[in-house]
Amino acid sequence: MSETPAAVHPSRAQLRLRSIAWALGAGVAALALGLPLGLEAGLRAGGCGFFYGLLAFHLQRVDPDDSHLQAGLVGAVCGIHSLGLPPVASWPADQPLAAALVTVAPAVMMGLLRAWLPLIGAAFLLHGTQRALPALRP
């Protein structure tokens, strides 16, 4: 049984729809996973998830077998998301460096973990859905 040319090479309109589906899927997943942390956290995660979905779709088209690039993309989006966050804890300037790090590090790590979990979860959901529904693949 041979595949039709449309199944082998989707049209630009089909690729645009799939790209939008990936972006919306990742955005909604990140929003849903971020909402328990608060409305602002959910909206930030949803926005980052949307852009992650767009980038992930196009990266998947370019090199579908490079998991290092995909993991790097998740890390890059998490990093960009972190840059937009307000400070998690103020730096205790009156303490020596080591004591200040011990004071601030737990709050910063928990803040980053809370910010990153919705995006990481959205990435897992997006790529898991891609495996379950091959029609969404680029």
XYZ file of N, CA and C in Angstrom:
414
model
N 0.852 -1.166 0.000
C 0.000 0.000 0.000
C 0.898 1.229 0.000
N 0.761 2.070 -1.002
C 1.607 3.261 -1.095
C 0.882 4.467 -0.520
N 1.681 5.376 0.022
C 1.116 6.588 0.614
C 0.899 7.626 -0.476
N -0.094 8.435 -0.284
C -0.345 9.511 -1.233
C 0.701 10.604 -1.031
N 0.972 11.399 -2.063
C 1.957 12.481 -1.903
C 1.587 13.456 -0.799
N 0.296 13.686 -0.565
C -0.124 14.609 0.497
C 0.234 14.050 1.879
N 0.206 12.716 2.017
C 0.551 12.125 3.306
C 2.057 12.192 3.546
N 2.837 12.112 2.457
C 4.290 12.174 2.579
C 4.753 13.613 2.770
N 4.208 14.530 1.990
C 4.583 15.943 2.042
C 3.332 16.785 2.270
N 3.019 17.099 3.536
C 1.824 17.895 3.809
C 1.952 19.293 3.199
N 0.823 19.863 2.874
C 0.827 21.206 2.304
C 1.219 22.228 3.367
N 1.553 23.430 2.909
C 1.931 24.499 3.831
C 0.773 24.828 4.778
N -0.458 24.772 4.273
C -1.617 25.052 5.126
C -1.739 23.993 6.228
N -1.508 22.729 5.871
C -1.565 21.662 6.879
C -0.456 21.838 7.910
N 0.735 22.213 7.456
C 1.843 22.433 8.385
C 1.551 23.609 9.315
N 0.951 24.667 8.792
C 0.584 25.807 9.648
C -0.423 25.382 10.701
N -1.419 24.600 10.308
C -2.415 24.137 11.273
C -1.780 23.248 12.342
N -0.878 22.384 11.941
C -0.201 21.531 12.925
C 0.667 22.369 13.853
N 1.340 23.366 13.299
C 2.173 24.247 14.117
C 1.325 24.978 15.149
N 0.188 25.477 14.727
C -0.725 26.167 15.649
C -1.260 25.185 16.691
N -1.547 23.960 16.268
C -2.035 22.947 17.213
C -0.970 22.638 18.261
N 0.284 22.521 17.857
C 1.363 22.279 18.815
C 1.469 23.453 19.777
N 1.428 24.666 19.243
C 1.581 25.856 20.096
C 0.428 25.954 21.085
N -0.793 25.772 20.602
C -1.947 25.850 21.499
C -1.942 24.705 22.512
N -1.570 23.522 22.063
C -1.517 22.381 22.979
C -0.518 22.599 24.098
N 0.675 23.046 23.743
C 1.700 23.291 24.772
C 1.305 24.467 25.657
N 0.704 25.503 25.067
C 0.285 26.664 25.854
C -0.813 26.328 26.842
N -1.814 25.592 26.383
C -2.919 25.216 27.270
C -2.430 24.263 28.355
N -1.551 23.320 27.988
C -1.022 22.392 28.987
C -0.224 23.143 30.051
N 0.644 24.062 29.622
C 1.438 24.825 30.592
C 0.541 25.720 31.441
N -0.479 26.311 30.832
C -1.430 27.147 31.573
C -2.138 26.310 32.637
N -2.632 25.149 32.241
C -3.351 24.281 33.188
C -2.443 23.806 34.320
N -1.190 23.501 33.987
C -0.261 23.044 35.012
C 0.216 24.191 35.901
N 0.187 25.421 35.379
C 0.644 26.569 36.150
C -0.431 27.238 36.979
N -1.704 27.055 36.626
C -2.787 27.714 37.358
C -2.848 27.378 38.847
N -2.550 26.148 39.260
C -2.559 25.894 40.707
C -1.554 26.751 41.481
N -0.567 27.296 40.786
C 0.422 28.152 41.440
C -0.005 29.614 41.451
N -1.167 29.903 40.874
C -1.671 31.274 40.835
C -1.949 31.708 39.401
N -2.796 32.727 39.264
C -3.187 33.192 37.936
C -1.987 33.749 37.164
N -1.186 34.586 37.815
C -0.032 35.165 37.121
C 0.946 34.081 36.680
N 1.221 33.133 37.552
C 2.132 32.033 37.207
C 1.561 31.208 36.058
N 0.263 30.972 36.077
C -0.374 30.208 35.011
C -0.309 30.919 33.674
N -0.577 32.228 33.689
C -0.525 32.989 32.440
C 0.893 33.071 31.885
N 1.864 33.276 32.751
C 3.268 33.297 32.293
C 3.657 31.943 31.706
N 3.301 30.875 32.401
C 3.634 29.541 31.913
C 2.914 29.256 30.601
N 1.651 29.650 30.497
C 0.901 29.435 29.261
C 1.514 30.157 28.078
N 1.936 31.387 28.284
C 2.586 32.138 27.204
C 3.892 31.499 26.776
N 4.689 31.096 27.745
C 5.952 30.427 27.414
C 5.692 29.074 26.759
N 4.683 28.364 27.219
C 4.334 27.081 26.616
C 3.907 27.235 25.172
N 3.173 28.305 24.868
C 2.750 28.573 23.489
C 3.972 28.717 22.583
N 4.925 29.535 22.996
C 6.107 29.742 22.168
C 6.989 28.495 22.134
N 7.005 27.740 23.232
C 7.728 26.471 23.207
C 7.115 25.553 22.147
N 5.785 25.483 22.090
C 5.118 24.621 21.111
C 5.466 25.002 19.687
N 5.490 26.306 19.393
C 5.873 26.751 18.051
C 7.296 26.322 17.714
N 8.206 26.593 18.642
C 9.605 26.246 18.393
C 9.796 24.735 18.300
N 9.135 23.986 19.158
C 9.289 22.527 19.164
C 8.798 21.921 17.855
N 7.710 22.436 17.319
C 7.185 21.924 16.047
C 8.224 22.084 14.945
N 8.787 23.269 14.853
C 9.731 23.521 13.772
C 11.059 22.794 13.997
N 11.469 22.647 15.240
C 12.663 21.860 15.530
C 12.424 20.398 15.164
N 11.250 19.902 15.429
C 10.895 18.521 15.102
C 10.928 18.308 13.584
N 10.536 19.313 12.828
C 10.577 19.201 11.362
C 12.012 19.158 10.864
N 12.885 19.941 11.488
C 14.261 20.038 11.029
C 15.050 18.773 11.374
N 14.960 18.338 12.621
C 15.737 17.178 13.059
C 14.947 16.408 14.118
N 14.072 15.505 13.689
C 13.192 14.821 14.645
C 13.905 13.866 15.594
N 15.114 13.475 15.288
C 15.797 12.484 16.116
C 16.775 13.082 17.118
N 16.892 14.402 17.168
C 17.873 15.024 18.055
C 17.213 15.401 19.380
N 17.235 14.481 20.327
C 16.613 14.731 21.631
C 17.403 15.756 22.434
N 18.695 15.902 22.168
C 19.496 16.898 22.878
C 19.026 18.310 22.524
N 18.722 18.528 21.256
C 18.206 19.843 20.854
C 16.856 20.114 21.497
N 16.013 19.103 21.565
C 14.705 19.302 22.164
C 14.822 19.576 23.660
N 15.701 18.871 24.342
C 15.919 19.139 25.769
C 16.515 20.533 25.951
N 17.410 20.910 25.062
C 17.986 22.254 25.119
C 16.939 23.326 24.900
N 15.972 23.042 24.043
C 14.894 23.998 23.808
C 14.060 24.183 25.068
N 13.757 23.102 25.757
C 13.019 23.209 27.018
C 13.822 24.054 28.010
N 15.112 23.782 28.111
C 15.965 24.556 29.010
C 16.032 26.023 28.628
N 16.106 26.297 27.328
C 16.170 27.694 26.875
C 14.879 28.431 27.195
N 13.736 27.806 26.957
C 12.463 28.459 27.259
C 12.306 28.655 28.763
N 12.739 27.679 29.547
C 12.697 27.845 31.008
C 13.594 29.000 31.443
N 14.761 29.113 30.826
C 15.661 30.209 31.149
C 15.081 31.562 30.790
N 14.482 31.646 29.619
C 13.854 32.906 29.199
C 12.697 33.239 30.133
N 11.939 32.229 30.503
C 10.829 32.428 31.436
C 11.363 32.957 32.774
N 12.489 32.435 33.209
C 13.082 32.864 34.482
C 13.478 34.336 34.449
N 13.928 34.806 33.296
C 14.350 36.207 33.186
C 13.184 37.172 33.402
N 11.978 36.729 33.099
C 10.815 37.587 33.261
C 10.175 37.531 34.627
N 10.705 36.715 35.513
C 10.115 36.576 36.848
C 10.613 37.670 37.786
N 9.780 38.071 38.716
C 10.263 39.015 39.728
C 11.251 38.299 40.653
N 12.072 39.068 41.375
C 13.016 38.422 42.296
C 12.274 37.551 43.315
N 12.798 36.368 43.534
C 12.170 35.426 44.456
C 12.498 35.793 45.900
N 13.732 36.192 46.141
C 14.173 36.548 47.497
C 15.181 37.690 47.383
N 15.131 38.585 48.329
C 16.091 39.691 48.302
C 17.436 39.212 48.836
N 18.506 39.773 48.290
C 19.856 39.383 48.670
C 20.214 40.042 49.997
N 20.587 39.260 50.990
C 20.975 39.844 52.285
C 22.390 40.431 52.198
N 22.483 41.710 51.910
C 23.782 42.358 51.681
C 24.636 42.440 52.936
N 24.017 42.337 54.097
C 24.776 42.479 55.346
C 25.466 41.178 55.771
N 25.262 40.082 55.031
C 25.856 38.793 55.387
C 27.026 38.470 54.450
N 27.965 37.643 54.904
C 29.033 37.189 54.003
C 28.439 36.363 52.855
N 29.187 36.214 51.777
C 28.698 35.553 50.567
C 28.148 34.152 50.844
N 28.886 33.329 51.551
C 28.451 31.950 51.816
C 27.146 31.924 52.611
N 27.041 32.749 53.631
C 25.816 32.784 54.437
C 24.644 33.321 53.623
N 24.900 34.301 52.768
C 23.835 34.853 51.926
C 23.328 33.807 50.940
N 24.248 33.031 50.370
C 23.839 31.957 49.452
C 22.991 30.914 50.158
N 23.387 30.536 51.360
C 22.617 29.552 52.131
C 21.231 30.091 52.452
N 21.124 31.383 52.686
C 19.840 32.001 53.014
C 18.926 32.069 51.795
N 19.477 32.438 50.644
C 18.676 32.722 49.447
C 18.442 31.483 48.574
N 19.394 30.573 48.521
C 19.341 29.445 47.585
C 18.059 28.609 47.670
N 17.582 28.206 48.842
C 16.357 27.381 48.856
C 15.146 28.096 48.253
N 14.969 29.374 48.568
C 13.819 30.105 48.026
C 13.941 30.273 46.517
N 15.148 30.552 46.040
C 15.352 30.723 44.594
C 15.112 29.403 43.869
N 15.658 28.313 44.373
C 15.472 27.012 43.721
C 14.001 26.590 43.701
N 13.286 26.810 44.784
C 11.857 26.465 44.798
C 11.067 27.365 43.843
N 11.433 28.633 43.796
C 10.768 29.547 42.871
C 10.988 29.151 41.425
N 12.220 28.786 41.084
C 12.507 28.349 39.715
C 11.833 27.018 39.416
N 11.828 26.113 40.369
C 11.169 24.831 40.168
C 9.675 25.026 39.904
N 9.037 25.892 40.679
C 7.611 26.173 40.459
C 7.388 26.799 39.091
N 8.301 27.644 38.653
C 8.159 28.289 37.348
C 8.399 27.307 36.204
N 9.323 26.383 36.392
C 9.701 25.474 35.314
C 8.801 24.255 35.190
N 8.200 23.794 36.285
C 7.401 22.564 36.219
C 6.277 22.604 35.178
N 5.525 23.700 35.068
C 4.484 23.708 34.025
C 5.051 23.593 32.615
N 6.200 24.206 32.359
C 6.787 24.128 31.025
C 7.336 22.738 30.738
N 7.972 22.149 31.722
C 8.496 20.796 31.544
C 7.341 19.810 31.370
N 6.287 19.982 32.163
C 5.101 19.136 32.015
C 4.456 19.298 30.653
N 4.390 20.533 30.161
C 3.814 20.779 28.831
C 4.648 20.091 27.754
N 5.964 20.114 27.898
C 6.826 19.442 26.921
C 6.573 17.937 26.923
N 6.474 17.343 28.118
C 6.177 15.910 28.200
C 4.824 15.590 27.574
N 3.814 16.401 27.884
C 2.486 16.159 27.314
C 2.486 16.318 25.799
N 3.167 17.341 25.306
C 3.206 17.588 23.868
C 3.867 16.431 23.135
N 5.004 15.989 23.617
C 5.708 14.916 22.921
C 5.050 13.558 23.159
N 4.396 13.382 24.294
C 3.632 12.153 24.504
C 2.421 12.079 23.595
N 1.767 13.221 23.412
C 0.621 13.276 22.506
C 1.060 13.019 21.078
N 2.217 13.536 20.721
C 2.751 13.335 19.379
C 2.961 11.848 19.105
N 3.419 11.129 20.107
C 3.632 9.693 19.941
C 2.288 8.948 19.829
N 1.295 9.419 20.610
C -0.012 8.759 20.597
C -0.834 9.107 19.352
N -0.668 10.322 18.861
C -1.417 10.780 17.688
C -0.441 11.163 16.573
N -0.009 10.194 15.770
C 0.990 10.485 14.755
C 0.548 11.543 13.731
N -0.735 11.802 13.621
C -1.207 12.807 12.664
C -0.728 14.207 13.035
N -0.340 14.433 14.309
C 0.143 15.735 14.721
C 1.621 15.945 14.410
N 2.295 14.894 13.972
C 3.727 15.028 13.690
C 3.922 15.969 12.498
N 5.049 16.681 12.496
C 5.331 17.564 11.357
C 5.558 16.801 10.083
